[in-house]
mmCIF file of C-alpha atoms and ligand atoms in Angstrom:
data_model
loop_
_atom_site.group_PDB
_atom_site.id
_atom_site.type_symbol
_atom_site.label_atom_id
_atom_site.label_comp_id
_atom_site.label_asym_id
_atom_site.label_seq_id
_atom_site.Cartn_x
_atom_site.Cartn_y
_atom_site.Cartn_z
ATOM 1 C CA MET I 163 0.000 0.000 0.000
ATOM 2 C CA LYS I 164 1.892 2.994 -1.353
ATOM 3 C CA PHE I 165 0.046 5.412 0.926
ATOM 4 C CA LEU I 166 1.207 3.544 4.061
ATOM 5 C CA GLU I 167 4.773 3.242 2.766
ATOM 6 C CA ASP I 168 4.858 7.006 2.220
ATOM 7 C CA MET I 169 3.564 7.627 5.749
ATOM 8 C CA ILE I 170 6.304 5.355 7.148
ATOM 9 C CA LEU I 171 9.012 7.106 5.102
ATOM 10 C CA THR I 172 7.800 10.567 6.087
ATOM 11 C CA HIS I 173 6.959 10.014 9.753
ATOM 12 C CA GLY I 174 8.657 6.760 10.819
ATOM 13 C CA GLU I 175 11.649 6.758 13.137
ATOM 14 C CA VAL I 176 14.131 3.931 13.402
ATOM 15 C CA ARG I 177 15.332 2.890 16.846
ATOM 16 C CA PRO I 178 18.168 0.526 17.796
ATOM 17 C CA GLY I 179 17.385 -3.157 17.366
ATOM 18 C CA GLY I 180 15.306 -2.695 14.234
ATOM 19 C CA ILE I 181 12.368 -1.062 16.030
ATOM 20 C CA VAL I 182 10.293 1.225 13.842
ATOM 21 C CA LYS I 183 8.404 3.972 15.653
ATOM 22 C CA VAL I 184 5.265 5.238 13.965
ATOM 23 C CA ASP I 185 3.823 6.981 16.997
ATOM 24 C CA SER I 186 2.664 10.066 15.111
ATOM 25 C CA PHE I 187 -0.013 8.227 13.097
ATOM 26 C CA LEU I 188 -0.379 4.597 14.214
ATOM 27 C CA ASN I 189 0.784 3.761 17.725
ATOM 28 C CA HIS I 190 0.277 6.793 19.935
ATOM 29 C CA GLN I 191 -1.405 9.596 18.061
ATOM 30 C CA ILE I 192 -3.882 7.977 15.690
ATOM 31 C CA ASP I 193 -4.518 9.331 12.206
ATOM 32 C CA TRP I 194 -8.066 8.164 11.579
ATOM 33 C CA LYS I 195 -7.633 8.478 7.800
ATOM 34 C CA VAL I 196 -4.713 6.037 7.884
ATOM 35 C CA TYR I 197 -6.719 3.670 10.076
ATOM 36 C CA ARG I 198 -9.718 3.966 7.777
ATOM 37 C CA GLU I 199 -7.641 3.120 4.687
ATOM 38 C CA ILE I 200 -6.009 0.161 6.425
ATOM 39 C CA GLY I 201 -9.403 -1.133 7.582
ATOM 40 C CA LYS I 202 -10.851 -0.835 4.086
ATOM 41 C CA GLU I 203 -7.876 -2.642 2.580
ATOM 42 C CA PHE I 204 -8.172 -5.563 5.002
ATOM 43 C CA TYR I 205 -11.848 -5.776 4.057
ATOM 44 C CA ARG I 206 -11.031 -5.736 0.332
ATOM 45 C CA LEU I 207 -8.515 -8.547 0.822
ATOM 46 C CA PHE I 208 -10.567 -10.826 3.086
ATOM 47 C CA GLN I 209 -14.204 -9.960 2.328
ATOM 48 C CA ASN I 210 -14.876 -13.288 0.576
ATOM 49 C CA ASP I 211 -13.486 -15.504 3.313
ATOM 50 C CA GLY I 212 -16.526 -15.797 5.546
ATOM 51 C CA VAL I 213 -14.847 -13.968 8.430
ATOM 52 C CA ASN I 214 -17.177 -13.751 11.440
ATOM 53 C CA LYS I 215 -14.699 -12.544 14.072
ATOM 54 C CA ILE I 216 -11.559 -10.422 14.190
ATOM 55 C CA VAL I 217 -8.936 -11.335 16.773
ATOM 56 C CA THR I 218 -6.019 -9.191 17.865
ATOM 57 C CA VAL I 219 -3.833 -8.577 20.912
ATOM 58 C CA GLU I 220 -3.837 -5.562 23.198
ATOM 59 C CA ALA I 221 -3.022 -2.774 22.930
ATOM 60 C CA SER I 222 -1.940 -1.539 19.535
ATOM 61 C CA GLY I 223 -3.903 -4.027 17.435
ATOM 62 C CA ILE I 224 -7.260 -3.029 18.899
ATOM 63 C CA GLY I 225 -7.799 0.219 17.013
ATOM 64 C CA LEU I 226 -6.995 -1.301 13.622
ATOM 65 C CA ALA I 227 -9.161 -4.336 14.361
ATOM 66 C CA CYS I 228 -12.116 -2.123 15.316
ATOM 67 C CA VAL I 229 -11.860 -0.021 12.177
ATOM 68 C CA ALA I 230 -11.693 -3.148 9.998
ATOM 69 C CA ALA I 231 -14.606 -4.653 11.944
ATOM 70 C CA GLN I 232 -16.853 -1.792 10.816
ATOM 71 C CA SER I 233 -16.505 -3.024 7.221
ATOM 72 C CA PHE I 234 -16.832 -6.720 8.078
ATOM 73 C CA GLU I 235 -19.618 -5.985 10.593
ATOM 74 C CA VAL I 236 -18.231 -8.608 12.978
ATOM 75 C CA PRO I 237 -17.094 -8.482 16.624
ATOM 76 C CA VAL I 238 -13.498 -7.965 17.716
ATOM 77 C CA VAL I 239 -11.918 -10.070 20.444
ATOM 78 C CA PHE I 240 -8.555 -8.982 21.775
ATOM 79 C CA ALA I 241 -6.189 -11.193 23.724
ATOM 80 C CA LYS I 242 -5.254 -9.719 27.083
ATOM 81 C CA LYS I 243 -1.677 -9.790 28.252
ATOM 82 C CA SER I 244 -1.148 -11.339 31.661
ATOM 83 C CA LYS I 245 2.121 -11.328 33.614
ATOM 84 C CA THR I 246 1.382 -14.525 35.498
ATOM 85 C CA SER I 247 1.299 -17.976 33.973
ATOM 86 C CA ASN I 248 -1.425 -19.062 36.455
ATOM 87 C CA ILE I 249 -4.344 -19.251 34.093
ATOM 88 C CA ASP I 250 -8.011 -19.708 35.031
ATOM 89 C CA ALA I 251 -9.720 -22.794 33.640
ATOM 90 C CA ASP I 252 -12.102 -20.766 31.486
ATOM 91 C CA LEU I 253 -9.339 -19.113 29.475
ATOM 92 C CA TYR I 254 -7.388 -20.135 26.412
ATOM 93 C CA SER I 255 -3.771 -19.073 26.762
ATOM 94 C CA ALA I 256 -0.410 -18.951 25.023
ATOM 95 C CA ARG I 257 3.021 -17.965 26.264
ATOM 96 C CA VAL I 258 4.675 -15.404 24.001
ATOM 97 C CA HIS I 259 7.990 -13.550 23.818
ATOM 98 C CA SER I 260 7.582 -9.809 23.291
ATOM 99 C CA PHE I 261 9.942 -8.470 20.650
ATOM 100 C CA THR I 262 9.633 -4.845 21.719
ATOM 101 C CA HIS I 263 9.836 -5.369 25.491
ATOM 102 C CA GLY I 264 12.222 -8.328 25.507
ATOM 103 C CA ASN I 265 10.169 -10.266 28.092
ATOM 104 C CA ASP I 266 7.719 -13.169 28.074
ATOM 105 C CA TYR I 267 4.032 -12.811 28.757
ATOM 106 C CA THR I 268 0.900 -14.940 28.630
ATOM 107 C CA MET I 269 -1.895 -13.921 26.286
ATOM 108 C CA VAL I 270 -5.382 -15.029 27.236
ATOM 109 C CA ILE I 271 -8.830 -15.081 25.656
ATOM 110 C CA SER I 272 -11.976 -16.133 27.479
ATOM 111 C CA GLN I 273 -13.537 -19.364 26.234
ATOM 112 C CA LYS I 274 -16.801 -17.413 26.114
ATOM 113 C CA TYR I 275 -15.664 -15.367 23.129
ATOM 114 C CA LEU I 276 -14.041 -17.901 20.827
ATOM 115 C CA GLY I 277 -15.228 -21.298 19.644
ATOM 116 C CA PRO I 278 -15.488 -23.850 16.813
ATOM 117 C CA THR I 279 -17.992 -21.825 14.769
ATOM 118 C CA ASP I 280 -15.653 -18.853 14.518
ATOM 119 C CA ARG I 281 -13.888 -17.990 11.257
ATOM 120 C CA VAL I 282 -11.188 -15.589 12.301
ATOM 121 C CA LEU I 283 -9.141 -12.842 10.733
ATOM 122 C CA ILE I 284 -6.133 -11.992 12.916
ATOM 123 C CA ILE I 285 -5.081 -8.344 12.693
ATOM 124 C CA ASP I 286 -2.028 -6.647 14.179
ATOM 125 C CA ASP I 287 -0.012 -3.482 13.643
ATOM 126 C CA PHE I 288 3.462 -5.024 13.229
ATOM 127 C CA LEU I 289 4.866 -8.413 12.348
ATOM 128 C CA ALA I 290 8.449 -9.046 13.470
ATOM 129 C CA ASN I 291 9.366 -12.578 14.552
ATOM 130 C CA GLY I 292 5.777 -13.735 14.466
ATOM 131 C CA GLN I 293 5.450 -14.561 18.168
ATOM 132 C CA ALA I 294 2.234 -12.612 18.735
ATOM 133 C CA VAL I 295 0.522 -14.153 15.699
ATOM 134 C CA MET I 296 1.766 -17.655 16.620
ATOM 135 C CA GLY I 297 0.320 -17.190 20.117
ATOM 136 C CA LEU I 298 -3.038 -16.146 18.679
ATOM 137 C CA ARG I 299 -2.962 -19.107 16.285
ATOM 138 C CA SER I 300 -2.368 -21.437 19.204
ATOM 139 C CA ILE I 301 -5.367 -19.947 21.021
ATOM 140 C CA LEU I 302 -7.517 -20.363 17.884
ATOM 141 C CA SER I 303 -6.579 -24.000 17.649
ATOM 142 C CA GLN I 304 -7.363 -24.547 21.366
ATOM 143 C CA ALA I 305 -10.800 -23.054 20.634
ATOM 144 C CA GLY I 306 -11.307 -25.133 17.482
ATOM 145 C CA ALA I 307 -11.746 -21.883 15.508
ATOM 146 C CA THR I 308 -10.760 -21.539 11.846
ATOM 147 C CA LEU I 309 -8.030 -19.117 10.801
ATOM 148 C CA CYS I 310 -9.040 -17.382 7.555
ATOM 149 C CA GLY I 311 -5.952 -15.226 7.392
ATOM 150 C CA VAL I 312 -3.681 -12.674 8.992
ATOM 151 C CA GLY I 313 -3.730 -8.958 8.164
ATOM 152 C CA ILE I 314 -0.712 -6.902 9.215
ATOM 153 C CA ALA I 315 -0.197 -3.189 8.713
ATOM 154 C CA ILE I 316 3.628 -3.223 8.738
ATOM 155 C CA GLU I 317 5.686 -6.368 8.274
ATOM 156 C CA LYS I 318 9.406 -6.185 8.935
ATOM 157 C CA GLY I 319 10.485 -8.496 6.157
ATOM 158 C CA PHE I 320 14.026 -8.711 7.503
ATOM 159 C CA GLN I 321 12.712 -10.633 10.526
ATOM 160 C CA GLU I 322 11.484 -14.182 10.295
ATOM 161 C CA GLY I 323 7.769 -13.994 11.175
ATOM 162 C CA GLY I 324 6.493 -13.549 7.631
ATOM 163 C CA ARG I 325 8.554 -16.383 6.227
ATOM 164 C CA LEU I 326 7.557 -18.774 9.033
ATOM 165 C CA LEU I 327 3.846 -18.070 8.650
ATOM 166 C CA ARG I 328 3.870 -18.271 4.835
ATOM 167 C CA GLU I 329 5.845 -21.542 4.975
ATOM 168 C CA GLU I 330 3.128 -22.948 7.210
ATOM 169 C CA GLY I 331 0.534 -22.059 4.593
ATOM 170 C CA VAL I 332 -1.021 -19.160 6.497
ATOM 171 C CA ARG I 333 -2.618 -16.534 4.256
ATOM 172 C CA LEU I 334 -0.683 -13.470 5.346
ATOM 173 C CA GLU I 335 -1.405 -10.050 3.863
ATOM 174 C CA SER I 336 0.917 -7.248 4.942
ATOM 175 C CA LEU I 337 0.094 -3.766 3.682
ATOM 176 C CA ALA I 338 3.673 -2.495 3.871
ATOM 177 C CA ILE I 339 6.709 -4.770 3.974
ATOM 178 C CA ILE I 340 9.960 -3.183 5.123
ATOM 179 C CA LYS I 341 12.690 -5.023 3.256
ATOM 180 C CA ALA I 342 15.643 -3.488 5.054
ATOM 181 C CA ILE I 343 16.821 -0.746 7.361
ATOM 182 C CA GLY I 344 20.203 0.624 6.283
ATOM 183 C CA GLU I 345 23.044 1.533 8.633
ATOM 184 C CA ASP I 346 22.000 5.163 8.188
ATOM 185 C CA GLY I 347 18.471 4.289 9.334
ATOM 186 C CA ARG I 348 17.006 4.448 5.830
ATOM 187 C CA ILE I 349 13.938 2.285 5.360
ATOM 188 C CA SER I 350 13.440 0.447 2.069
ATOM 189 C CA PHE I 351 10.428 -1.539 0.869
HETATM 190 P P1 5GP R 685 6.384 -10.348 16.842
HETATM 191 O O1 5GP R 685 5.502 -11.016 17.833
HETATM 192 O O2 5GP R 685 5.950 -10.586 15.406
HETATM 193 O O3 5GP R 685 7.836 -10.637 17.045
HETATM 194 O O4 5GP R 685 6.229 -8.784 17.099
HETATM 195 C C1 5GP R 685 5.018 -8.179 16.813
HETATM 196 C C2 5GP R 685 4.508 -7.397 17.997
HETATM 197 O O5 5GP R 685 5.535 -6.624 18.576
HETATM 198 C C3 5GP R 685 3.437 -6.441 17.520
HETATM 199 O O6 5GP R 685 2.251 -6.710 18.234
HETATM 200 C C4 5GP R 685 3.959 -5.059 17.803
HETATM 201 O O7 5GP R 685 3.155 -4.409 18.745
HETATM 202 C C5 5GP R 685 5.350 -5.244 18.361
HETATM 203 N N1 5GP R 685 6.409 -4.812 17.412
HETATM 204 C C6 5GP R 685 7.333 -5.594 16.797
HETATM 205 N N2 5GP R 685 8.202 -4.857 16.094
HETATM 206 C C7 5GP R 685 7.814 -3.573 16.232
HETATM 207 C C8 5GP R 685 8.330 -2.334 15.729
HETATM 208 O O8 5GP R 685 9.343 -2.248 15.004
HETATM 209 N N3 5GP R 685 7.659 -1.214 16.084
HETATM 210 C C9 5GP R 685 6.545 -1.232 16.878
HETATM 211 N N4 5GP R 685 5.957 -0.069 17.158
HETATM 212 N N5 5GP R 685 6.043 -2.378 17.392
HETATM 213 C C10 5GP R 685 6.674 -3.543 17.066
#
């Protein structure tokens, strides 16, 4: 999506460790026009897949998921992040390593909100090593739900998440794929 690539080039900041900051329009201040375009594009890509639920993980995936959900007219369920690994019996859970924070956490979704009749589109803001999406996939399989596909706003193609998911046959659609970040911090697509 050229529009998103241009926003990243104009407003993105590169931090050590291959972290891309897009706080001015995506992750802190929210540019509703960018969100609207991303939501519409996810709908265009997945509208024929029988999606009846969108699943994401708190916090930064929620806004994008909600905007997309307006086009799909389906509910959003977001996984909550829990510090403890003591999980109640009525929760699905997966242990995940956070790329940005460098720690492990448990993501949980109530069994009330996900089940075998659900056809799910997973949405998230970034894809790096794929841990967050893998955790959500694990929760979907615990619930017996069907994964229709994964929609990502910004994939960092120089990390392994995209390759791993595509190799496993997951339908992954990333709207901007960063191919490389140069030594001078220049982003290329
Ligand atoms: P993964 O689980 O694929 O390794 O990392 C994806 C998660 O980490 C996303 O939910 C996102 O919030 C966060 N993340 C990974 N890389 C970046 C990045 O470069 N910038 C920002 N803002 N978040 C990132």
